[in-house]
């Protein structure tokens, strides 16, 4: 089974909020880790195009890919680190009034910090995109 851009876009469109759906697509992406740069670029494009209700779903997928691909290499950690500042900035902006989504994103960042997926400075940079008003209310 070779990597196909259209197939991946279709899988992202079909992605739902179930753990099985996220893990299945994550496993597919990890299987195609030789195409990590392309996968992450498409993930980011689709994240920015998706309605705000689906953006958290894309962050869950990113988290699952990053954590489960570490055993096989750091391709995805490197590739996601390239787009995560823009992705988080975009996602936080779209969730500016949605405290539930903001808390879930914060939880992902906390896990990455706790498990040392990324360095402290990088995590702090990602937290810096958090809406200021939300920080006051949480």
mmCIF file of C-alpha atoms in Angstrom:
data_model
loop_
_atom_site.group_PDB
_atom_site.id
_atom_site.type_symbol
_atom_site.label_atom_id
_atom_site.label_comp_id
_atom_site.label_asym_id
_atom_site.label_seq_id
_atom_site.Cartn_x
_atom_site.Cartn_y
_atom_site.Cartn_z
ATOM 1 C CA UNK A 1 0.000 0.000 0.000
ATOM 2 C CA UNK A 2 1.734 3.169 -1.175
ATOM 3 C CA UNK A 3 1.117 6.702 0.066
ATOM 4 C CA UNK A 4 -1.510 8.652 -1.846
ATOM 5 C CA UNK A 5 -2.244 12.323 -1.125
ATOM 6 C CA UNK A 6 -5.900 12.106 -2.155
ATOM 7 C CA UNK A 7 -6.418 9.045 -0.008
ATOM 8 C CA UNK A 8 -4.960 10.809 3.033
ATOM 9 C CA UNK A 9 -7.139 13.891 2.488
ATOM 10 C CA UNK A 10 -10.163 11.587 2.273
ATOM 11 C CA UNK A 11 -9.174 9.866 5.497
ATOM 12 C CA UNK A 12 -8.842 13.250 7.234
ATOM 13 C CA UNK A 13 -12.298 14.263 6.007
ATOM 14 C CA UNK A 14 -13.755 10.984 7.311
ATOM 15 C CA UNK A 15 -11.950 11.248 10.667
ATOM 16 C CA UNK A 16 -14.337 11.299 13.604
ATOM 17 C CA UNK A 17 -13.980 11.858 17.329
ATOM 18 C CA UNK A 18 -13.806 8.180 18.270
ATOM 19 C CA UNK A 19 -10.605 6.784 19.684
ATOM 20 C CA UNK A 20 -10.707 4.017 17.075
ATOM 21 C CA UNK A 21 -10.902 6.491 14.190
ATOM 22 C CA UNK A 22 -7.986 8.551 15.539
ATOM 23 C CA UNK A 23 -5.830 5.508 16.275
ATOM 24 C CA UNK A 24 -6.564 3.913 12.903
ATOM 25 C CA UNK A 25 -5.535 7.023 10.965
ATOM 26 C CA UNK A 26 -2.548 7.543 13.246
ATOM 27 C CA UNK A 27 -1.400 3.983 12.560
ATOM 28 C CA UNK A 28 -1.841 4.522 8.826
ATOM 29 C CA UNK A 29 0.264 7.703 8.986
ATOM 30 C CA UNK A 30 2.987 5.990 11.022
ATOM 31 C CA UNK A 31 3.040 3.144 8.503
ATOM 32 C CA UNK A 32 3.769 5.795 5.857
ATOM 33 C CA UNK A 33 6.367 7.625 7.984
ATOM 34 C CA UNK A 34 8.710 7.898 4.998
ATOM 35 C CA UNK A 35 6.211 10.502 3.801
ATOM 36 C CA UNK A 36 6.099 12.308 7.166
ATOM 37 C CA UNK A 37 6.777 15.744 5.668
ATOM 38 C CA UNK A 38 3.988 15.374 3.127
ATOM 39 C CA UNK A 39 1.593 13.946 5.738
ATOM 40 C CA UNK A 40 2.239 16.823 8.139
ATOM 41 C CA UNK A 41 1.901 19.429 5.379
ATOM 42 C CA UNK A 42 -1.463 17.967 4.321
ATOM 43 C CA UNK A 43 -2.550 17.693 7.969
ATOM 44 C CA UNK A 44 -1.784 21.390 8.440
ATOM 45 C CA UNK A 45 -3.576 22.428 5.218
ATOM 46 C CA UNK A 46 -6.675 20.466 6.204
ATOM 47 C CA UNK A 47 -6.542 21.804 9.779
ATOM 48 C CA UNK A 48 -6.661 25.366 8.504
ATOM 49 C CA UNK A 49 -9.544 24.545 6.128
ATOM 50 C CA UNK A 50 -11.607 22.620 8.653
ATOM 51 C CA UNK A 51 -14.508 24.124 10.606
ATOM 52 C CA UNK A 52 -13.637 25.173 14.132
ATOM 53 C CA UNK A 53 -15.555 22.202 15.582
ATOM 54 C CA UNK A 54 -13.042 19.801 13.947
ATOM 55 C CA UNK A 55 -9.781 21.538 14.795
ATOM 56 C CA UNK A 56 -9.446 19.814 18.164
ATOM 57 C CA UNK A 57 -9.876 16.492 16.377
ATOM 58 C CA UNK A 58 -6.835 17.343 14.231
ATOM 59 C CA UNK A 59 -4.865 18.109 17.398
ATOM 60 C CA UNK A 60 -5.855 14.722 18.859
ATOM 61 C CA UNK A 61 -4.609 13.055 15.687
ATOM 62 C CA UNK A 62 -1.328 14.981 15.833
ATOM 63 C CA UNK A 63 -0.869 13.959 19.469
ATOM 64 C CA UNK A 64 -1.526 10.296 18.717
ATOM 65 C CA UNK A 65 0.863 10.263 15.752
ATOM 66 C CA UNK A 66 3.646 11.987 17.687
ATOM 67 C CA UNK A 67 3.389 9.778 20.759
ATOM 68 C CA UNK A 68 3.015 6.479 18.920
ATOM 69 C CA UNK A 69 5.648 7.121 16.262
ATOM 70 C CA UNK A 70 8.480 7.821 18.714
ATOM 71 C CA UNK A 71 9.325 4.117 18.962
ATOM 72 C CA UNK A 72 9.981 3.986 15.216
ATOM 73 C CA UNK A 73 11.829 7.280 14.827
ATOM 74 C CA UNK A 74 11.505 11.008 15.268
ATOM 75 C CA UNK A 75 10.328 11.928 11.754
ATOM 76 C CA UNK A 76 6.907 13.067 12.920
ATOM 77 C CA UNK A 77 8.167 14.932 15.974
ATOM 78 C CA UNK A 78 10.510 16.920 13.724
ATOM 79 C CA UNK A 79 7.912 17.544 11.025
ATOM 80 C CA UNK A 80 5.135 18.554 13.422
ATOM 81 C CA UNK A 81 7.510 20.885 15.287
ATOM 82 C CA UNK A 82 7.868 22.779 12.011
ATOM 83 C CA UNK A 83 4.115 23.538 11.735
ATOM 84 C CA UNK A 84 2.861 23.391 15.325
ATOM 85 C CA UNK A 85 3.436 27.080 16.135
ATOM 86 C CA UNK A 86 1.215 28.123 13.212
ATOM 87 C CA UNK A 87 -1.226 25.268 13.865
ATOM 88 C CA UNK A 88 -1.635 26.172 17.548
ATOM 89 C CA UNK A 89 -1.906 29.868 16.793
ATOM 90 C CA UNK A 90 -4.641 29.118 14.253
ATOM 91 C CA UNK A 91 -6.460 26.620 16.498
ATOM 92 C CA UNK A 92 -6.384 28.835 19.589
ATOM 93 C CA UNK A 93 -7.675 31.800 17.548
ATOM 94 C CA UNK A 94 -10.584 29.747 16.250
ATOM 95 C CA UNK A 95 -11.417 28.615 19.812
ATOM 96 C CA UNK A 96 -11.082 32.012 21.477
ATOM 97 C CA UNK A 97 -14.532 31.746 23.126
ATOM 98 C CA UNK A 98 -14.546 27.953 23.508
ATOM 99 C CA UNK A 99 -13.052 27.198 26.916
ATOM 100 C CA UNK A 100 -13.612 23.459 26.570
ATOM 101 C CA UNK A 101 -11.467 23.304 23.425
ATOM 102 C CA UNK A 102 -8.825 25.542 24.966
ATOM 103 C CA UNK A 103 -8.623 23.278 28.019
ATOM 104 C CA UNK A 104 -8.246 20.200 25.796
ATOM 105 C CA UNK A 105 -5.428 21.830 23.818
ATOM 106 C CA UNK A 106 -3.786 22.827 27.096
ATOM 107 C CA UNK A 107 -4.045 19.198 28.208
ATOM 108 C CA UNK A 108 -2.232 17.999 25.080
ATOM 109 C CA UNK A 109 0.533 20.555 25.633
ATOM 110 C CA UNK A 110 0.806 19.521 29.287
ATOM 111 C CA UNK A 111 1.212 15.864 28.240
ATOM 112 C CA UNK A 112 3.924 16.810 25.737
ATOM 113 C CA UNK A 113 5.722 18.802 28.423
ATOM 114 C CA UNK A 114 5.355 16.088 31.063
ATOM 115 C CA UNK A 115 6.542 13.321 28.717
ATOM 116 C CA UNK A 116 9.278 15.546 27.284
ATOM 117 C CA UNK A 117 8.019 15.106 23.738
ATOM 118 C CA UNK A 118 9.281 18.623 23.018
ATOM 119 C CA UNK A 119 11.618 20.895 24.938
ATOM 120 C CA UNK A 120 10.360 23.365 27.548
ATOM 121 C CA UNK A 121 11.125 26.407 25.388
ATOM 122 C CA UNK A 122 9.139 25.004 22.468
ATOM 123 C CA UNK A 123 6.162 24.131 24.719
ATOM 124 C CA UNK A 124 6.290 27.634 26.235
ATOM 125 C CA UNK A 125 6.222 29.055 22.710
ATOM 126 C CA UNK A 126 3.125 26.956 21.925
ATOM 127 C CA UNK A 127 1.423 28.119 25.147
ATOM 128 C CA UNK A 128 2.142 31.725 24.137
ATOM 129 C CA UNK A 129 -0.524 31.453 21.424
ATOM 130 C CA UNK A 130 -3.219 30.820 24.036
ATOM 131 C CA UNK A 131 -5.878 33.558 24.052
ATOM 132 C CA UNK A 132 -5.204 35.995 26.897
ATOM 133 C CA UNK A 133 -8.878 36.248 27.870
ATOM 134 C CA UNK A 134 -9.126 32.472 28.145
ATOM 135 C CA UNK A 135 -6.097 32.376 30.448
ATOM 136 C CA UNK A 136 -7.915 34.710 32.833
ATOM 137 C CA UNK A 137 -11.046 32.542 32.945
ATOM 138 C CA UNK A 138 -9.487 29.075 33.258
#
